[in-house]
Amino acid sequence: MQLGMIGLGRMGSNMVQRLMDDGHDCVVFDVNAEAVETLEQKGATGAHSLPDFVSALEKPRAIWLMVPAALVDRIIDDLATHLEPGDILIDGGNSWYHDDIRRARSLQQQEIHYVDVGTSGGVFGLERGYCLMIGGEAPTVERLDAVFASLAPPFESVPPTPGRDKPGTAQNGYLHCGPHGAGHFVKMVHNGIEYGMMAAMAEGFNLLQHANAGRQERDTDAETTPLRHPEHYQYDFDVGEIAEVWRRGSVIGSWLLDLTAHSLLADSSLEHFAGKVSDSGEGRWTALAAIETGVPMPVLSSALFSRFSSRGEDDFANRLLSAMRAEFGGHAEKS
C-alpha cells in the first residue's frame, strides 16, 4: 500500500522505515530537507513542498501526520486545499481527542476521511513495532489495515492472554477503539497511566537512595525534624543492582523497569539530568476527563502535579510558606 508521511522526526522516520521494510511505498515530506533526503536514500519518494507531496500520491490518498499536536491544524488547513473526496488524513501524534472530533466534522464537509491513531512505541518502534489505538469510521480504518498490521509488533512477540479466543486485532498490536477521537482518548489514558507508573518507580528508587539517612549528619535545631531512630536507616543500596534484580521474576518487572535499569547502569547518580520533567498534554487531558466524568484519579493527578513542581512551578507557593512561617513563628529559612 502507498502512504504519505508528513513529519520525519524520531518516530515518523522510523515508521516510514518499518513500512518500507514490509513492502509499502512511502512518499515523505518534512520541513527538514535532510530528513527527506535520508529516507530518499533508503527508497522513499521525497517531496519538498506540500503540493509536490500531494501530487506524488496515488488517489485516493492516505496521508499520515506525525507532528506535534500544536501544528496539526495548520498542516491540515494547508493540505485540505490540495485534497479530494475520498482521501484519508491520519493524525498519529498526541492530539487531544476533542480536536479529533472537531477536525473530523470539518473534513467531512469536503468528503475527506479522518482517522486518529494513538501511537505508542517511541524510539524503539522500528525494532519492536508500535501499539496502535485507532479512532474513526470502520470502512476507512479497514482500508488502512495493511498499514496498521505492518507498524504493529509481530504476533509472536507477545502471546495472546491464556484462554483468549476472542477474534479481532488487539492481539496483533492494533485496535479500532471506536469513532472519531476514540484512538486518542485511549492513548490519552495510556499516557496518564504512564505518568503514574513512572512516578511510582521514581519515588520508590528515591527512597532506596535515601535509605542511608541515619548515616548523615543532621542539624539539631527547632527547624529540623529529628530522625528518632537513625539505626533504622543505615543502608547504602546500589539502586542499579536493585533495578537489575527486580527485572527477574518480580511483580513490577516491565519494559519501563528495563529502561530504568539501563539508565542507572549508564549513570547511577543521574547527574547529567536536571530533574525538570516535561509534560506534553496527555496527563492534563486525562485529569480533565476524570474531573468531568467524576472518576477519582489521585495517582495520575498527583504524578502530573509532581511534574509541575519539578520545573519550579511551586516556587512562589514555597516562598509564601516560608513567609507565613516567618510571620507567625519567627522561623528563619535554612540554607
PDB file of N, CA and C in Angstrom, residues 232-309:
ATOM      1  N   HIS A 232      17.793   2.712  62.029  1.00  0.00           N
ATOM      2  CA  HIS A 232      16.890   2.065  61.075  1.00  0.00           C
ATOM      3  C   HIS A 232      17.204   2.431  59.620  1.00  0.00           C
ATOM      4  N   TYR A 233      18.099   3.392  59.429  1.00  0.00           N
ATOM      5  CA  TYR A 233      18.378   3.888  58.076  1.00  0.00           C
ATOM      6  C   TYR A 233      19.891   3.920  57.850  1.00  0.00           C
ATOM      7  N   GLN A 234      20.446   2.723  57.770  1.00  0.00           N
ATOM      8  CA  GLN A 234      21.897   2.566  57.639  1.00  0.00           C
ATOM      9  C   GLN A 234      22.274   1.823  56.354  1.00  0.00           C
ATOM     10  N   TYR A 235      21.402   1.877  55.352  1.00  0.00           N
ATOM     11  CA  TYR A 235      21.607   1.063  54.162  1.00  0.00           C
ATOM     12  C   TYR A 235      22.177   1.879  53.006  1.00  0.00           C
ATOM     13  N   ASP A 236      23.273   1.422  52.452  1.00  0.00           N
ATOM     14  CA  ASP A 236      23.842   2.005  51.247  1.00  0.00           C
ATOM     15  C   ASP A 236      23.518   1.083  50.073  1.00  0.00           C
ATOM     16  N   PHE A 237      22.369   1.305  49.478  1.00  0.00           N
ATOM     17  CA  PHE A 237      21.903   0.431  48.409  1.00  0.00           C
ATOM     18  C   PHE A 237      22.517   0.829  47.064  1.00  0.00           C
ATOM     19  N   ASP A 238      22.804  -0.146  46.258  1.00  0.00           N
ATOM     20  CA  ASP A 238      23.172   0.070  44.875  1.00  0.00           C
ATOM     21  C   ASP A 238      21.878  -0.023  44.066  1.00  0.00           C
ATOM     22  N   VAL A 239      21.298   1.140  43.764  1.00  0.00           N
ATOM     23  CA  VAL A 239      19.970   1.127  43.147  1.00  0.00           C
ATOM     24  C   VAL A 239      19.999   0.515  41.754  1.00  0.00           C
ATOM     25  N   GLY A 240      21.131   0.604  41.070  1.00  0.00           N
ATOM     26  CA  GLY A 240      21.234  -0.027  39.767  1.00  0.00           C
ATOM     27  C   GLY A 240      21.132  -1.538  39.856  1.00  0.00           C
ATOM     28  N   GLU A 241      21.767  -2.103  40.874  1.00  0.00           N
ATOM     29  CA  GLU A 241      21.697  -3.555  41.069  1.00  0.00           C
ATOM     30  C   GLU A 241      20.301  -3.987  41.498  1.00  0.00           C
ATOM     31  N   ILE A 242      19.630  -3.138  42.277  1.00  0.00           N
ATOM     32  CA  ILE A 242      18.257  -3.464  42.668  1.00  0.00           C
ATOM     33  C   ILE A 242      17.347  -3.454  41.443  1.00  0.00           C
ATOM     34  N   ALA A 243      17.530  -2.472  40.574  1.00  0.00           N
ATOM     35  CA  ALA A 243      16.749  -2.451  39.337  1.00  0.00           C
ATOM     36  C   ALA A 243      17.001  -3.712  38.522  1.00  0.00           C
ATOM     37  N   GLU A 244      18.251  -4.155  38.491  1.00  0.00           N
ATOM     38  CA  GLU A 244      18.594  -5.339  37.712  1.00  0.00           C
ATOM     39  C   GLU A 244      17.955  -6.599  38.279  1.00  0.00           C
ATOM     40  N   VAL A 245      17.986  -6.755  39.593  1.00  0.00           N
ATOM     41  CA  VAL A 245      17.394  -7.969  40.170  1.00  0.00           C
ATOM     42  C   VAL A 245      15.874  -7.937  40.065  1.00  0.00           C
ATOM     43  N   TRP A 246      15.266  -6.756  40.160  1.00  0.00           N
ATOM     44  CA  TRP A 246      13.815  -6.646  40.015  1.00  0.00           C
ATOM     45  C   TRP A 246      13.349  -7.022  38.613  1.00  0.00           C
ATOM     46  N   ARG A 247      14.228  -6.948  37.636  1.00  0.00           N
ATOM     47  CA  ARG A 247      13.857  -7.312  36.269  1.00  0.00           C
ATOM     48  C   ARG A 247      13.567  -8.801  36.132  1.00  0.00           C
ATOM     49  N   ARG A 248      13.946  -9.580  37.125  1.00  0.00           N
ATOM     50  CA  ARG A 248      13.865 -11.034  37.004  1.00  0.00           C
ATOM     51  C   ARG A 248      12.869 -11.616  38.000  1.00  0.00           C
ATOM     52  N   GLY A 249      11.673 -11.896  37.514  1.00  0.00           N
ATOM     53  CA  GLY A 249      10.684 -12.603  38.315  1.00  0.00           C
ATOM     54  C   GLY A 249       9.871 -11.748  39.258  1.00  0.00           C
ATOM     55  N   SER A 250      10.140 -10.436  39.330  1.00  0.00           N
ATOM     56  CA  SER A 250       9.386  -9.613  40.287  1.00  0.00           C
ATOM     57  C   SER A 250       8.055  -9.175  39.683  1.00  0.00           C
ATOM     58  N   VAL A 251       7.127  -8.813  40.548  1.00  0.00           N
ATOM     59  CA  VAL A 251       5.806  -8.375  40.110  1.00  0.00           C
ATOM     60  C   VAL A 251       5.893  -7.091  39.293  1.00  0.00           C
ATOM     61  N   ILE A 252       6.857  -6.224  39.585  1.00  0.00           N
ATOM     62  CA  ILE A 252       6.944  -4.946  38.873  1.00  0.00           C
ATOM     63  C   ILE A 252       7.884  -5.006  37.667  1.00  0.00           C
ATOM     64  N   GLY A 253       8.333  -6.212  37.305  1.00  0.00           N
ATOM     65  CA  GLY A 253       9.128  -6.351  36.093  1.00  0.00           C
ATOM     66  C   GLY A 253       8.367  -5.819  34.888  1.00  0.00           C
ATOM     67  N   SER A 254       9.028  -5.038  34.031  1.00  0.00           N
ATOM     68  CA  SER A 254       8.360  -4.401  32.900  1.00  0.00           C
ATOM     69  C   SER A 254       9.401  -3.789  31.974  1.00  0.00           C
ATOM     70  N   TRP A 255       8.946  -3.370  30.784  1.00  0.00           N
ATOM     71  CA  TRP A 255       9.838  -2.667  29.875  1.00  0.00           C
ATOM     72  C   TRP A 255      10.311  -1.360  30.508  1.00  0.00           C
ATOM     73  N   LEU A 256       9.412  -0.696  31.248  1.00  0.00           N
ATOM     74  CA  LEU A 256       9.781   0.543  31.917  1.00  0.00           C
ATOM     75  C   LEU A 256      10.902   0.305  32.923  1.00  0.00           C
ATOM     76  N   LEU A 257      10.839  -0.800  33.646  1.00  0.00           N
ATOM     77  CA  LEU A 257      11.920  -1.140  34.572  1.00  0.00           C
ATOM     78  C   LEU A 257      13.196  -1.480  33.811  1.00  0.00           C
ATOM     79  N   ASP A 258      13.072  -2.132  32.660  1.00  0.00           N
ATOM     80  CA  ASP A 258      14.247  -2.410  31.831  1.00  0.00           C
ATOM     81  C   ASP A 258      14.953  -1.110  31.464  1.00  0.00           C
ATOM     82  N   LEU A 259      14.183  -0.118  31.048  1.00  0.00           N
ATOM     83  CA  LEU A 259      14.765   1.170  30.661  1.00  0.00           C
ATOM     84  C   LEU A 259      15.383   1.871  31.869  1.00  0.00           C
ATOM     85  N   THR A 260      14.752   1.742  33.020  1.00  0.00           N
ATOM     86  CA  THR A 260      15.294   2.332  34.249  1.00  0.00           C
ATOM     87  C   THR A 260      16.635   1.711  34.591  1.00  0.00           C
ATOM     88  N   ALA A 261      16.713   0.391  34.499  1.00  0.00           N
ATOM     89  CA  ALA A 261      17.968  -0.303  34.791  1.00  0.00           C
ATOM     90  C   ALA A 261      19.065   0.135  33.828  1.00  0.00           C
ATOM     91  N   HIS A 262      18.697   0.335  32.570  1.00  0.00           N
ATOM     92  CA  HIS A 262      19.677   0.777  31.575  1.00  0.00           C
ATOM     93  C   HIS A 262      20.204   2.165  31.921  1.00  0.00           C
ATOM     94  N   SER A 263      19.312   3.068  32.322  1.00  0.00           N
ATOM     95  CA  SER A 263      19.732   4.424  32.701  1.00  0.00           C
ATOM     96  C   SER A 263      20.654   4.412  33.907  1.00  0.00           C
ATOM     97  N   LEU A 264      20.310   3.612  34.907  1.00  0.00           N
ATOM     98  CA  LEU A 264      21.128   3.554  36.123  1.00  0.00           C
ATOM     99  C   LEU A 264      22.471   2.889  35.872  1.00  0.00           C
ATOM    100  N   LEU A 265      22.523   1.968  34.915  1.00  0.00           N
ATOM    101  CA  LEU A 265      23.796   1.357  34.560  1.00  0.00           C
ATOM    102  C   LEU A 265      24.708   2.383  33.902  1.00  0.00           C
ATOM    103  N   ALA A 266      24.139   3.228  33.061  1.00  0.00           N
ATOM    104  CA  ALA A 266      24.927   4.237  32.363  1.00  0.00           C
ATOM    105  C   ALA A 266      25.412   5.329  33.311  1.00  0.00           C
ATOM    106  N   ASP A 267      24.595   5.687  34.309  1.00  0.00           N
ATOM    107  CA  ASP A 267      24.939   6.776  35.227  1.00  0.00           C
ATOM    108  C   ASP A 267      24.108   6.602  36.492  1.00  0.00           C
ATOM    109  N   SER A 268      24.667   5.933  37.492  1.00  0.00           N
ATOM    110  CA  SER A 268      23.896   5.579  38.689  1.00  0.00           C
ATOM    111  C   SER A 268      23.448   6.803  39.480  1.00  0.00           C
ATOM    112  N   SER A 269      24.161   7.926  39.341  1.00  0.00           N
ATOM    113  CA  SER A 269      23.782   9.142  40.072  1.00  0.00           C
ATOM    114  C   SER A 269      22.856  10.031  39.252  1.00  0.00           C
ATOM    115  N   LEU A 270      22.710   9.737  37.967  1.00  0.00           N
ATOM    116  CA  LEU A 270      21.855  10.510  37.062  1.00  0.00           C
ATOM    117  C   LEU A 270      22.235  11.988  37.039  1.00  0.00           C
ATOM    118  N   GLU A 271      23.517  12.280  37.195  1.00  0.00           N
ATOM    119  CA  GLU A 271      23.953  13.673  37.324  1.00  0.00           C
ATOM    120  C   GLU A 271      23.785  14.478  36.042  1.00  0.00           C
ATOM    121  N   HIS A 272      23.653  13.817  34.892  1.00  0.00           N
ATOM    122  CA  HIS A 272      23.502  14.576  33.661  1.00  0.00           C
ATOM    123  C   HIS A 272      22.046  14.950  33.384  1.00  0.00           C
ATOM    124  N   PHE A 273      21.146  14.662  34.343  1.00  0.00           N
ATOM    125  CA  PHE A 273      19.762  15.125  34.262  1.00  0.00           C
ATOM    126  C   PHE A 273      19.517  16.191  35.326  1.00  0.00           C
ATOM    127  N   ALA A 274      18.767  17.226  34.949  1.00  0.00           N
ATOM    128  CA  ALA A 274      18.441  18.289  35.901  1.00  0.00           C
ATOM    129  C   ALA A 274      17.199  17.951  36.727  1.00  0.00           C
ATOM    130  N   GLY A 275      16.406  16.995  36.272  1.00  0.00           N
ATOM    131  CA  GLY A 275      15.202  16.631  37.012  1.00  0.00           C
ATOM    132  C   GLY A 275      14.015  17.534  36.748  1.00  0.00           C
ATOM    133  N   LYS A 276      14.060  18.306  35.662  1.00  0.00           N
ATOM    134  CA  LYS A 276      12.916  19.135  35.271  1.00  0.00           C
ATOM    135  C   LYS A 276      12.095  18.343  34.259  1.00  0.00           C
ATOM    136  N   VAL A 277      10.987  17.786  34.716  1.00  0.00           N
ATOM    137  CA  VAL A 277      10.241  16.805  33.918  1.00  0.00           C
ATOM    138  C   VAL A 277       9.130  17.496  33.136  1.00  0.00           C
ATOM    139  N   SER A 278       9.133  17.320  31.835  1.00  0.00           N
ATOM    140  CA  SER A 278       8.132  17.945  30.971  1.00  0.00           C
ATOM    141  C   SER A 278       6.825  17.160  30.986  1.00  0.00           C
ATOM    142  N   ASP A 279       5.757  17.819  30.585  1.00  0.00           N
ATOM    143  CA  ASP A 279       4.503  17.118  30.286  1.00  0.00           C
ATOM    144  C   ASP A 279       3.993  17.692  28.985  1.00  0.00           C
ATOM    145  N   SER A 280       3.583  16.800  28.075  1.00  0.00           N
ATOM    146  CA  SER A 280       3.220  17.232  26.728  1.00  0.00           C
ATOM    147  C   SER A 280       1.720  17.364  26.515  1.00  0.00           C
ATOM    148  N   GLY A 281       0.917  17.204  27.567  1.00  0.00           N
ATOM    149  CA  GLY A 281      -0.512  17.457  27.454  1.00  0.00           C
ATOM    150  C   GLY A 281      -1.419  16.312  27.838  1.00  0.00           C
ATOM    151  N   GLU A 282      -0.980  15.064  27.567  1.00  0.00           N
ATOM    152  CA  GLU A 282      -1.892  13.940  27.776  1.00  0.00           C
ATOM    153  C   GLU A 282      -2.273  13.759  29.242  1.00  0.00           C
ATOM    154  N   GLY A 283      -1.327  14.005  30.146  1.00  0.00           N
ATOM    155  CA  GLY A 283      -1.640  13.885  31.569  1.00  0.00           C
ATOM    156  C   GLY A 283      -2.682  14.890  32.002  1.00  0.00           C
ATOM    157  N   ARG A 284      -2.570  16.112  31.497  1.00  0.00           N
ATOM    158  CA  ARG A 284      -3.551  17.150  31.823  1.00  0.00           C
ATOM    159  C   ARG A 284      -4.925  16.779  31.293  1.00  0.00           C
ATOM    160  N   TRP A 285      -4.952  16.294  30.022  1.00  0.00           N
ATOM    161  CA  TRP A 285      -6.239  15.940  29.433  1.00  0.00           C
ATOM    162  C   TRP A 285      -6.878  14.755  30.153  1.00  0.00           C
ATOM    163  N   THR A 286      -6.053  13.833  30.633  1.00  0.00           N
ATOM    164  CA  THR A 286      -6.582  12.701  31.396  1.00  0.00           C
ATOM    165  C   THR A 286      -7.216  13.196  32.686  1.00  0.00           C
ATOM    166  N   ALA A 287      -6.529  14.109  33.377  1.00  0.00           N
ATOM    167  CA  ALA A 287      -7.067  14.648  34.631  1.00  0.00           C
ATOM    168  C   ALA A 287      -8.362  15.420  34.377  1.00  0.00           C
ATOM    169  N   LEU A 288      -8.414  16.186  33.282  1.00  0.00           N
ATOM    170  CA  LEU A 288      -9.634  16.934  32.957  1.00  0.00           C
ATOM    171  C   LEU A 288     -10.797  15.981  32.677  1.00  0.00           C
ATOM    172  N   ALA A 289     -10.532  14.905  31.939  1.00  0.00           N
ATOM    173  CA  ALA A 289     -11.591  13.935  31.658  1.00  0.00           C
ATOM    174  C   ALA A 289     -12.083  13.278  32.942  1.00  0.00           C
ATOM    175  N   ALA A 290     -11.154  13.014  33.863  1.00  0.00           N
ATOM    176  CA  ALA A 290     -11.537  12.416  35.142  1.00  0.00           C
ATOM    177  C   ALA A 290     -12.430  13.364  35.936  1.00  0.00           C
ATOM    178  N   ILE A 291     -12.091  14.643  35.925  1.00  0.00           N
ATOM    179  CA  ILE A 291     -12.907  15.634  36.644  1.00  0.00           C
ATOM    180  C   ILE A 291     -14.296  15.714  36.032  1.00  0.00           C
ATOM    181  N   GLU A 292     -14.364  15.785  34.694  1.00  0.00           N
ATOM    182  CA  GLU A 292     -15.652  15.952  34.026  1.00  0.00           C
ATOM    183  C   GLU A 292     -16.545  14.727  34.167  1.00  0.00           C
ATOM    184  N   THR A 293     -15.959  13.548  34.274  1.00  0.00           N
ATOM    185  CA  THR A 293     -16.755  12.323  34.414  1.00  0.00           C
ATOM    186  C   THR A 293     -16.907  11.891  35.872  1.00  0.00           C
ATOM    187  N   GLY A 294     -16.259  12.599  36.790  1.00  0.00           N
ATOM    188  CA  GLY A 294     -16.369  12.255  38.209  1.00  0.00           C
ATOM    189  C   GLY A 294     -15.638  10.990  38.581  1.00  0.00           C
ATOM    190  N   VAL A 295     -14.558  10.675  37.855  1.00  0.00           N
ATOM    191  CA  VAL A 295     -13.789   9.458  38.123  1.00  0.00           C
ATOM    192  C   VAL A 295     -12.596   9.808  39.015  1.00  0.00           C
ATOM    193  N   PRO A 296     -12.500   9.218  40.211  1.00  0.00           N
ATOM    194  CA  PRO A 296     -11.348   9.503  41.074  1.00  0.00           C
ATOM    195  C   PRO A 296     -10.042   9.066  40.405  1.00  0.00           C
ATOM    196  N   MET A 297      -9.041   9.938  40.432  1.00  0.00           N
ATOM    197  CA  MET A 297      -7.774   9.633  39.790  1.00  0.00           C
ATOM    198  C   MET A 297      -6.632  10.273  40.581  1.00  0.00           C
ATOM    199  N   PRO A 298      -6.486   9.909  41.873  1.00  0.00           N
ATOM    200  CA  PRO A 298      -5.481  10.573  42.706  1.00  0.00           C
ATOM    201  C   PRO A 298      -4.044  10.274  42.300  1.00  0.00           C
ATOM    202  N   VAL A 299      -3.757   9.074  41.847  1.00  0.00           N
ATOM    203  CA  VAL A 299      -2.377   8.720  41.499  1.00  0.00           C
ATOM    204  C   VAL A 299      -1.927   9.493  40.265  1.00  0.00           C
ATOM    205  N   LEU A 300      -2.744   9.477  39.224  1.00  0.00           N
ATOM    206  CA  LEU A 300      -2.359  10.125  37.972  1.00  0.00           C
ATOM    207  C   LEU A 300      -2.269  11.634  38.129  1.00  0.00           C
ATOM    208  N   SER A 301      -3.229  12.230  38.853  1.00  0.00           N
ATOM    209  CA  SER A 301      -3.178  13.684  39.019  1.00  0.00           C
ATOM    210  C   SER A 301      -1.996  14.100  39.887  1.00  0.00           C
ATOM    211  N   SER A 302      -1.675  13.309  40.904  1.00  0.00           N
ATOM    212  CA  SER A 302      -0.510  13.611  41.735  1.00  0.00           C
ATOM    213  C   SER A 302       0.778  13.535  40.915  1.00  0.00           C
ATOM    214  N   ALA A 303       0.864  12.542  40.025  1.00  0.00           N
ATOM    215  CA  ALA A 303       2.045  12.414  39.172  1.00  0.00           C
ATOM    216  C   ALA A 303       2.182  13.613  38.246  1.00  0.00           C
ATOM    217  N   LEU A 304       1.055  14.107  37.748  1.00  0.00           N
ATOM    218  CA  LEU A 304       1.083  15.289  36.890  1.00  0.00           C
ATOM    219  C   LEU A 304       1.566  16.513  37.667  1.00  0.00           C
ATOM    220  N   PHE A 305       1.003  16.723  38.864  1.00  0.00           N
ATOM    221  CA  PHE A 305       1.393  17.887  39.660  1.00  0.00           C
ATOM    222  C   PHE A 305       2.856  17.810  40.078  1.00  0.00           C
ATOM    223  N   SER A 306       3.354  16.585  40.271  1.00  0.00           N
ATOM    224  CA  SER A 306       4.763  16.410  40.611  1.00  0.00           C
ATOM    225  C   SER A 306       5.654  16.926  39.487  1.00  0.00           C
ATOM    226  N   ARG A 307       5.219  16.728  38.249  1.00  0.00           N
ATOM    227  CA  ARG A 307       5.991  17.247  37.119  1.00  0.00           C
ATOM    228  C   ARG A 307       6.007  18.766  37.116  1.00  0.00           C
ATOM    229  N   PHE A 308       4.872  19.374  37.461  1.00  0.00           N
ATOM    230  CA  PHE A 308       4.849  20.841  37.563  1.00  0.00           C
ATOM    231  C   PHE A 308       5.870  21.302  38.603  1.00  0.00           C
ATOM    232  N   SER A 309       5.867  20.624  39.745  1.00  0.00           N
ATOM    233  CA  SER A 309       6.782  21.005  40.827  1.00  0.00           C
ATOM    234  C   SER A 309       8.238  20.864  40.402  1.00  0.00           C
TER     235      SER A 309
END
